[in-house]
mmCIF file of C-alpha atoms in Angstrom:
data_model
loop_
_atom_site.group_PDB
_atom_site.id
_atom_site.type_symbol
_atom_site.label_atom_id
_atom_site.label_comp_id
_atom_site.label_asym_id
_atom_site.label_seq_id
_atom_site.Cartn_x
_atom_site.Cartn_y
_atom_site.Cartn_z
ATOM 1 C CA SER A 17 7.459 13.625 -7.037
ATOM 2 C CA GLN A 18 6.719 9.906 -7.344
ATOM 3 C CA GLU A 19 9.321 7.502 -6.326
ATOM 4 C CA LEU A 20 7.531 5.140 -8.801
ATOM 5 C CA GLU A 21 6.075 5.670 -12.362
ATOM 6 C CA GLN A 22 3.021 3.294 -12.942
ATOM 7 C CA SER A 23 1.167 2.878 -16.146
ATOM 8 C CA PRO A 24 -1.499 2.930 -17.720
ATOM 9 C CA GLN A 25 -3.688 5.261 -14.849
ATOM 10 C CA SER A 26 -6.454 3.496 -15.745
ATOM 11 C CA LEU A 27 -7.649 0.240 -17.904
ATOM 12 C CA ILE A 28 -10.802 -0.617 -19.824
ATOM 13 C CA VAL A 29 -10.790 -4.492 -21.077
ATOM 14 C CA GLN A 30 -13.165 -7.068 -22.258
ATOM 15 C CA GLU A 31 -13.290 -10.156 -20.450
ATOM 16 C CA GLY A 32 -11.072 -12.814 -21.585
ATOM 17 C CA LYS A 33 -8.706 -10.763 -22.651
ATOM 18 C CA ASN A 34 -4.610 -10.137 -21.703
ATOM 19 C CA LEU A 35 -3.456 -6.859 -19.765
ATOM 20 C CA THR A 36 -0.135 -5.610 -18.862
ATOM 21 C CA ILE A 37 0.427 -3.052 -16.371
ATOM 22 C CA ASN A 38 4.113 -1.454 -15.802
ATOM 23 C CA CYS A 39 5.616 0.128 -12.856
ATOM 24 C CA THR A 40 9.210 1.689 -13.566
ATOM 25 C CA SER A 41 11.755 3.392 -10.661
ATOM 26 C CA SER A 42 14.416 5.870 -12.108
ATOM 27 C CA LYS A 43 16.811 3.933 -9.186
ATOM 28 C CA THR A 44 17.649 0.816 -8.458
ATOM 29 C CA LEU A 45 15.589 -1.450 -6.659
ATOM 30 C CA TYR A 46 15.984 -3.827 -3.377
ATOM 31 C CA GLY A 47 12.764 -5.490 -3.726
ATOM 32 C CA LEU A 48 9.772 -4.916 -5.656
ATOM 33 C CA TYR A 49 5.597 -5.491 -4.736
ATOM 34 C CA TRP A 50 2.851 -6.000 -6.542
ATOM 35 C CA TYR A 51 -0.360 -5.440 -4.756
ATOM 36 C CA LYS A 52 -3.657 -5.490 -5.210
ATOM 37 C CA GLN A 53 -7.203 -3.435 -3.504
ATOM 38 C CA LYS A 54 -10.441 -4.225 -4.436
ATOM 39 C CA TYR A 55 -12.905 -1.278 -4.247
ATOM 40 C CA GLY A 56 -12.908 0.141 -0.588
ATOM 41 C CA GLU A 57 -10.854 -2.858 1.030
ATOM 42 C CA GLY A 58 -7.632 -3.570 2.006
ATOM 43 C CA LEU A 59 -4.485 -4.013 0.175
ATOM 44 C CA ILE A 60 -3.938 -7.981 -0.771
ATOM 45 C CA PHE A 61 0.102 -9.333 -1.353
ATOM 46 C CA LEU A 62 0.169 -10.682 -4.793
ATOM 47 C CA MET A 63 3.899 -11.365 -5.247
ATOM 48 C CA MET A 64 7.663 -9.933 -4.440
ATOM 49 C CA LEU A 65 10.547 -9.657 -6.790
ATOM 50 C CA GLN A 66 13.876 -9.161 -5.916
ATOM 51 C CA LYS A 67 16.142 -10.657 -8.266
ATOM 52 C CA GLY A 68 17.149 -8.973 -11.523
ATOM 53 C CA GLY A 69 15.483 -11.145 -14.516
ATOM 54 C CA GLU A 70 12.691 -12.649 -11.760
ATOM 55 C CA GLU A 71 9.566 -13.618 -12.733
ATOM 56 C CA LYS A 72 6.385 -15.044 -10.673
ATOM 57 C CA SER A 73 3.499 -16.503 -11.501
ATOM 58 C CA HIS A 74 -0.007 -16.645 -9.420
ATOM 59 C CA GLU A 75 -3.014 -18.121 -11.203
ATOM 60 C CA LYS A 76 -3.360 -15.890 -13.984
ATOM 61 C CA ILE A 77 -1.282 -13.234 -12.909
ATOM 62 C CA THR A 78 2.729 -12.915 -13.781
ATOM 63 C CA ALA A 79 5.094 -10.651 -12.610
ATOM 64 C CA LYS A 80 8.620 -9.594 -13.998
ATOM 65 C CA LEU A 81 11.603 -7.433 -12.549
ATOM 66 C CA ASP A 82 14.155 -6.444 -15.233
ATOM 67 C CA GLU A 83 17.624 -7.433 -15.167
ATOM 68 C CA LYS A 84 18.363 -3.749 -13.706
ATOM 69 C CA LYS A 85 15.849 -4.369 -11.184
ATOM 70 C CA GLN A 86 13.943 -0.739 -12.423
ATOM 71 C CA GLN A 87 11.246 -1.904 -14.313
ATOM 72 C CA SER A 88 8.539 -4.343 -13.655
ATOM 73 C CA SER A 89 5.729 -5.612 -15.542
ATOM 74 C CA LEU A 90 1.921 -6.960 -13.988
ATOM 75 C CA HIS A 91 0.395 -9.344 -16.711
ATOM 76 C CA ILE A 92 -2.663 -10.794 -16.553
ATOM 77 C CA THR A 93 -4.013 -13.437 -19.294
ATOM 78 C CA ALA A 94 -7.487 -14.104 -19.850
ATOM 79 C CA SER A 95 -8.693 -11.217 -17.536
ATOM 80 C CA GLN A 96 -12.255 -11.654 -15.729
ATOM 81 C CA PRO A 97 -14.377 -9.382 -13.568
ATOM 82 C CA SER A 98 -12.584 -11.028 -10.294
ATOM 83 C CA HIS A 99 -9.402 -8.969 -11.464
ATOM 84 C CA ALA A 100 -11.108 -5.369 -11.280
ATOM 85 C CA GLY A 101 -9.649 -3.242 -8.586
ATOM 86 C CA ILE A 102 -6.775 -1.246 -8.127
ATOM 87 C CA TYR A 103 -3.057 -2.841 -8.862
ATOM 88 C CA LEU A 104 -0.336 -0.926 -6.900
ATOM 89 C CA CYS A 105 3.412 -1.614 -6.791
ATOM 90 C CA GLY A 106 5.445 -0.802 -4.242
ATOM 91 C CA ALA A 107 9.298 -1.046 -3.550
ATOM 92 C CA ASP A 108 11.528 -0.818 -0.644
ATOM 93 C CA LYS A 109 15.020 0.131 -0.719
ATOM 94 C CA GLY A 110 16.311 -2.282 2.165
ATOM 95 C CA ASN A 111 14.117 -1.507 4.585
ATOM 96 C CA PHE A 112 10.522 -0.419 5.280
ATOM 97 C CA ASN A 113 11.154 3.119 6.540
ATOM 98 C CA LYS A 114 11.521 4.517 2.791
ATOM 99 C CA PHE A 115 8.760 1.886 0.906
ATOM 100 C CA TYR A 116 7.742 3.763 -2.042
ATOM 101 C CA PHE A 117 4.036 2.937 -4.029
ATOM 102 C CA GLY A 118 3.126 3.632 -7.263
ATOM 103 C CA SER A 119 -0.355 5.705 -7.952
ATOM 104 C CA GLY A 120 -1.887 2.306 -8.854
ATOM 105 C CA THR A 121 -3.873 1.309 -12.190
ATOM 106 C CA LYS A 122 -7.164 1.099 -11.949
ATOM 107 C CA LEU A 123 -8.645 -2.465 -13.827
ATOM 108 C CA ASN A 124 -12.271 -2.784 -14.713
ATOM 109 C CA VAL A 125 -12.911 -6.212 -16.640
ATOM 110 C CA LYS A 126 -15.841 -5.864 -18.983
ATOM 111 C CA PRO A 127 -17.921 -9.175 -18.692
ATOM 112 C CA ILE B 14 -5.717 -14.998 12.543
ATOM 113 C CA ALA B 15 -6.555 -11.201 12.484
ATOM 114 C CA GLY B 16 -3.595 -10.063 11.165
ATOM 115 C CA ILE B 17 -4.390 -6.326 11.138
ATOM 116 C CA THR B 18 -6.896 -4.480 12.678
ATOM 117 C CA GLN B 19 -8.068 -1.143 11.877
ATOM 118 C CA ALA B 20 -10.748 0.693 13.604
ATOM 119 C CA PRO B 21 -13.018 2.977 13.302
ATOM 120 C CA THR B 22 -13.697 1.202 9.355
ATOM 121 C CA SER B 23 -14.905 4.909 8.238
ATOM 122 C CA GLN B 24 -15.790 7.931 10.603
ATOM 123 C CA ILE B 25 -16.917 11.574 9.683
ATOM 124 C CA LEU B 26 -15.225 14.477 11.536
ATOM 125 C CA ALA B 27 -16.001 17.595 12.162
ATOM 126 C CA ALA B 28 -12.645 20.172 11.366
ATOM 127 C CA GLY B 29 -11.145 20.997 14.670
ATOM 128 C CA ARG B 30 -11.497 18.009 16.334
ATOM 129 C CA ARG B 31 -9.037 15.552 17.576
ATOM 130 C CA MET B 32 -9.346 11.749 16.481
ATOM 131 C CA THR B 33 -7.090 8.793 16.708
ATOM 132 C CA LEU B 34 -7.438 5.870 14.523
ATOM 133 C CA ARG B 35 -6.343 2.659 16.063
ATOM 134 C CA CYS B 36 -4.279 -0.175 14.624
ATOM 135 C CA THR B 37 -3.686 -3.479 16.314
ATOM 136 C CA GLN B 38 -1.883 -6.332 15.245
ATOM 137 C CA ASP B 39 -1.442 -10.227 16.193
ATOM 138 C CA MET B 40 1.540 -11.124 14.236
ATOM 139 C CA ARG B 41 4.214 -9.642 16.846
ATOM 140 C CA HIS B 42 5.907 -7.759 14.294
ATOM 141 C CA ASN B 43 8.136 -5.154 15.040
ATOM 142 C CA ALA B 44 7.667 -2.828 12.409
ATOM 143 C CA MET B 45 4.724 -0.769 11.655
ATOM 144 C CA TYR B 46 3.329 1.779 9.713
ATOM 145 C CA TRP B 47 0.429 4.197 8.945
ATOM 146 C CA TYR B 48 0.024 5.650 4.958
ATOM 147 C CA ARG B 49 -2.569 7.622 3.435
ATOM 148 C CA GLN B 50 -3.905 6.820 0.178
ATOM 149 C CA ASP B 51 -5.210 9.802 -2.048
ATOM 150 C CA LEU B 52 -6.413 9.379 -5.371
ATOM 151 C CA GLY B 53 -3.473 10.004 -7.885
ATOM 152 C CA LEU B 54 -1.102 10.072 -5.524
ATOM 153 C CA GLY B 55 -1.052 6.076 -4.235
ATOM 154 C CA LEU B 56 0.035 5.483 -0.813
ATOM 155 C CA ARG B 57 2.365 8.217 1.097
ATOM 156 C CA LEU B 58 3.725 7.143 4.708
ATOM 157 C CA ILE B 59 2.937 9.073 7.466
ATOM 158 C CA HIS B 60 4.853 7.938 10.519
ATOM 159 C CA TYR B 61 6.473 4.650 10.886
ATOM 160 C CA SER B 62 8.010 2.701 14.138
ATOM 161 C CA ASN B 63 10.539 0.177 13.784
ATOM 162 C CA THR B 64 10.081 -1.242 17.199
ATOM 163 C CA ALA B 65 7.854 -0.748 20.302
ATOM 164 C CA GLY B 66 9.113 2.683 22.046
ATOM 165 C CA THR B 67 10.759 4.191 18.903
ATOM 166 C CA THR B 68 8.899 6.165 16.260
ATOM 167 C CA GLY B 69 9.940 8.520 12.911
ATOM 168 C CA LYS B 70 8.042 10.862 10.252
ATOM 169 C CA GLY B 71 7.442 9.944 6.983
ATOM 170 C CA GLU B 72 6.820 11.602 3.996
ATOM 171 C CA VAL B 73 3.803 13.713 5.482
ATOM 172 C CA PRO B 74 3.893 13.734 8.993
ATOM 173 C CA ASP B 75 2.544 17.231 9.294
ATOM 174 C CA GLY B 76 -0.557 17.343 11.522
ATOM 175 C CA TYR B 77 -0.496 13.749 12.814
ATOM 176 C CA SER B 78 1.311 11.749 15.465
ATOM 177 C CA VAL B 79 1.825 8.494 16.815
ATOM 178 C CA SER B 80 2.930 6.285 19.478
ATOM 179 C CA ARG B 81 4.385 2.986 20.389
ATOM 180 C CA ALA B 82 3.952 1.697 23.831
ATOM 181 C CA ASN B 83 3.905 -2.361 23.219
ATOM 182 C CA THR B 84 4.779 -4.254 20.327
ATOM 183 C CA ASP B 85 0.779 -4.815 19.039
ATOM 184 C CA ASP B 86 -0.766 -1.368 19.079
ATOM 185 C CA PHE B 87 0.294 1.546 16.754
ATOM 186 C CA PRO B 88 -2.490 4.758 17.220
ATOM 187 C CA LEU B 89 -2.378 7.376 14.718
ATOM 188 C CA THR B 90 -3.922 10.885 16.229
ATOM 189 C CA LEU B 91 -4.807 13.790 14.427
ATOM 190 C CA ALA B 92 -4.270 16.677 16.556
ATOM 191 C CA SER B 93 -7.033 19.024 15.460
ATOM 192 C CA ALA B 94 -8.548 18.033 11.636
ATOM 193 C CA VAL B 95 -8.359 19.722 9.040
ATOM 194 C CA PRO B 96 -10.361 19.117 5.400
ATOM 195 C CA SER B 97 -7.348 18.250 3.475
ATOM 196 C CA GLN B 98 -7.034 15.306 5.926
ATOM 197 C CA THR B 99 -9.824 13.335 4.448
ATOM 198 C CA SER B 100 -8.412 10.323 3.276
ATOM 199 C CA VAL B 101 -8.267 6.841 3.691
ATOM 200 C CA TYR B 102 -5.457 5.587 5.976
ATOM 201 C CA PHE B 103 -3.619 2.000 6.559
ATOM 202 C CA CYS B 104 -1.935 0.791 9.092
ATOM 203 C CA ALA B 105 0.805 -1.761 8.126
ATOM 204 C CA SER B 106 3.535 -4.188 9.881
ATOM 205 C CA SER B 107 5.981 -6.053 7.983
ATOM 206 C CA GLU B 108 8.351 -8.522 8.574
ATOM 207 C CA GLY B 109 10.660 -10.875 6.350
ATOM 208 C CA GLY B 110 10.326 -8.582 3.397
ATOM 209 C CA ARG B 111 6.544 -8.396 3.535
ATOM 210 C CA ALA B 112 4.128 -6.046 4.255
ATOM 211 C CA PHE B 113 0.716 -6.500 5.663
ATOM 212 C CA PHE B 114 -2.076 -3.892 5.308
ATOM 213 C CA GLY B 115 -5.363 -3.294 7.504
ATOM 214 C CA GLN B 116 -8.687 -2.607 6.215
ATOM 215 C CA GLY B 117 -8.200 0.931 5.805
ATOM 216 C CA THR B 118 -10.035 3.979 7.822
ATOM 217 C CA ARG B 119 -12.007 6.542 5.622
ATOM 218 C CA LEU B 120 -11.941 9.211 7.240
ATOM 219 C CA THR B 121 -14.004 12.722 5.614
ATOM 220 C CA VAL B 122 -13.135 16.028 7.464
ATOM 221 C CA VAL B 123 -16.175 18.544 7.149
#
């Protein structure tokens, strides 16, 4: 079974629209990571969240970790075609020997 | 700065053949990992190594072996490939709470 549940599995949005991707764990997380993968390429690190209630932003992407440290959301404002790809959340429980990934969210942005 | 380099980029392999996927990092990270990525399943850990000379099994280790003779290299070997090992393989290293990934190796076993 997946340790991390990610939703939605896929998303198609019109350019300029906002969108949110969610990542949920049944257990408290030590660290929550967001990655982006462009089709056929490697993973690119976006953000890491460690503290309950933490929020980080990079350009038009904002990620939040809830107070219980069990749910994170990734929000993209005014989406662009360059945002298209697969977004993966990952989490560790204190060491990378047990690093879990969600199943990913495939994002397409229509021009 | 190269980061993590994987080779080959892609490979088509006959079932039953032996294959080694190469992974090299130039960041001197102690911890390294091999993942496979399959549609709908996300990334799953195959094997890991916390430091040179040590390795451990991840979530899906069967059919794979690794070695860690030095800090920089972490090859993944398929002793006798089977079609279910068709996947995209990612090598990663970690340091200071961050993981770094290679570009991936797309392997097709026919």
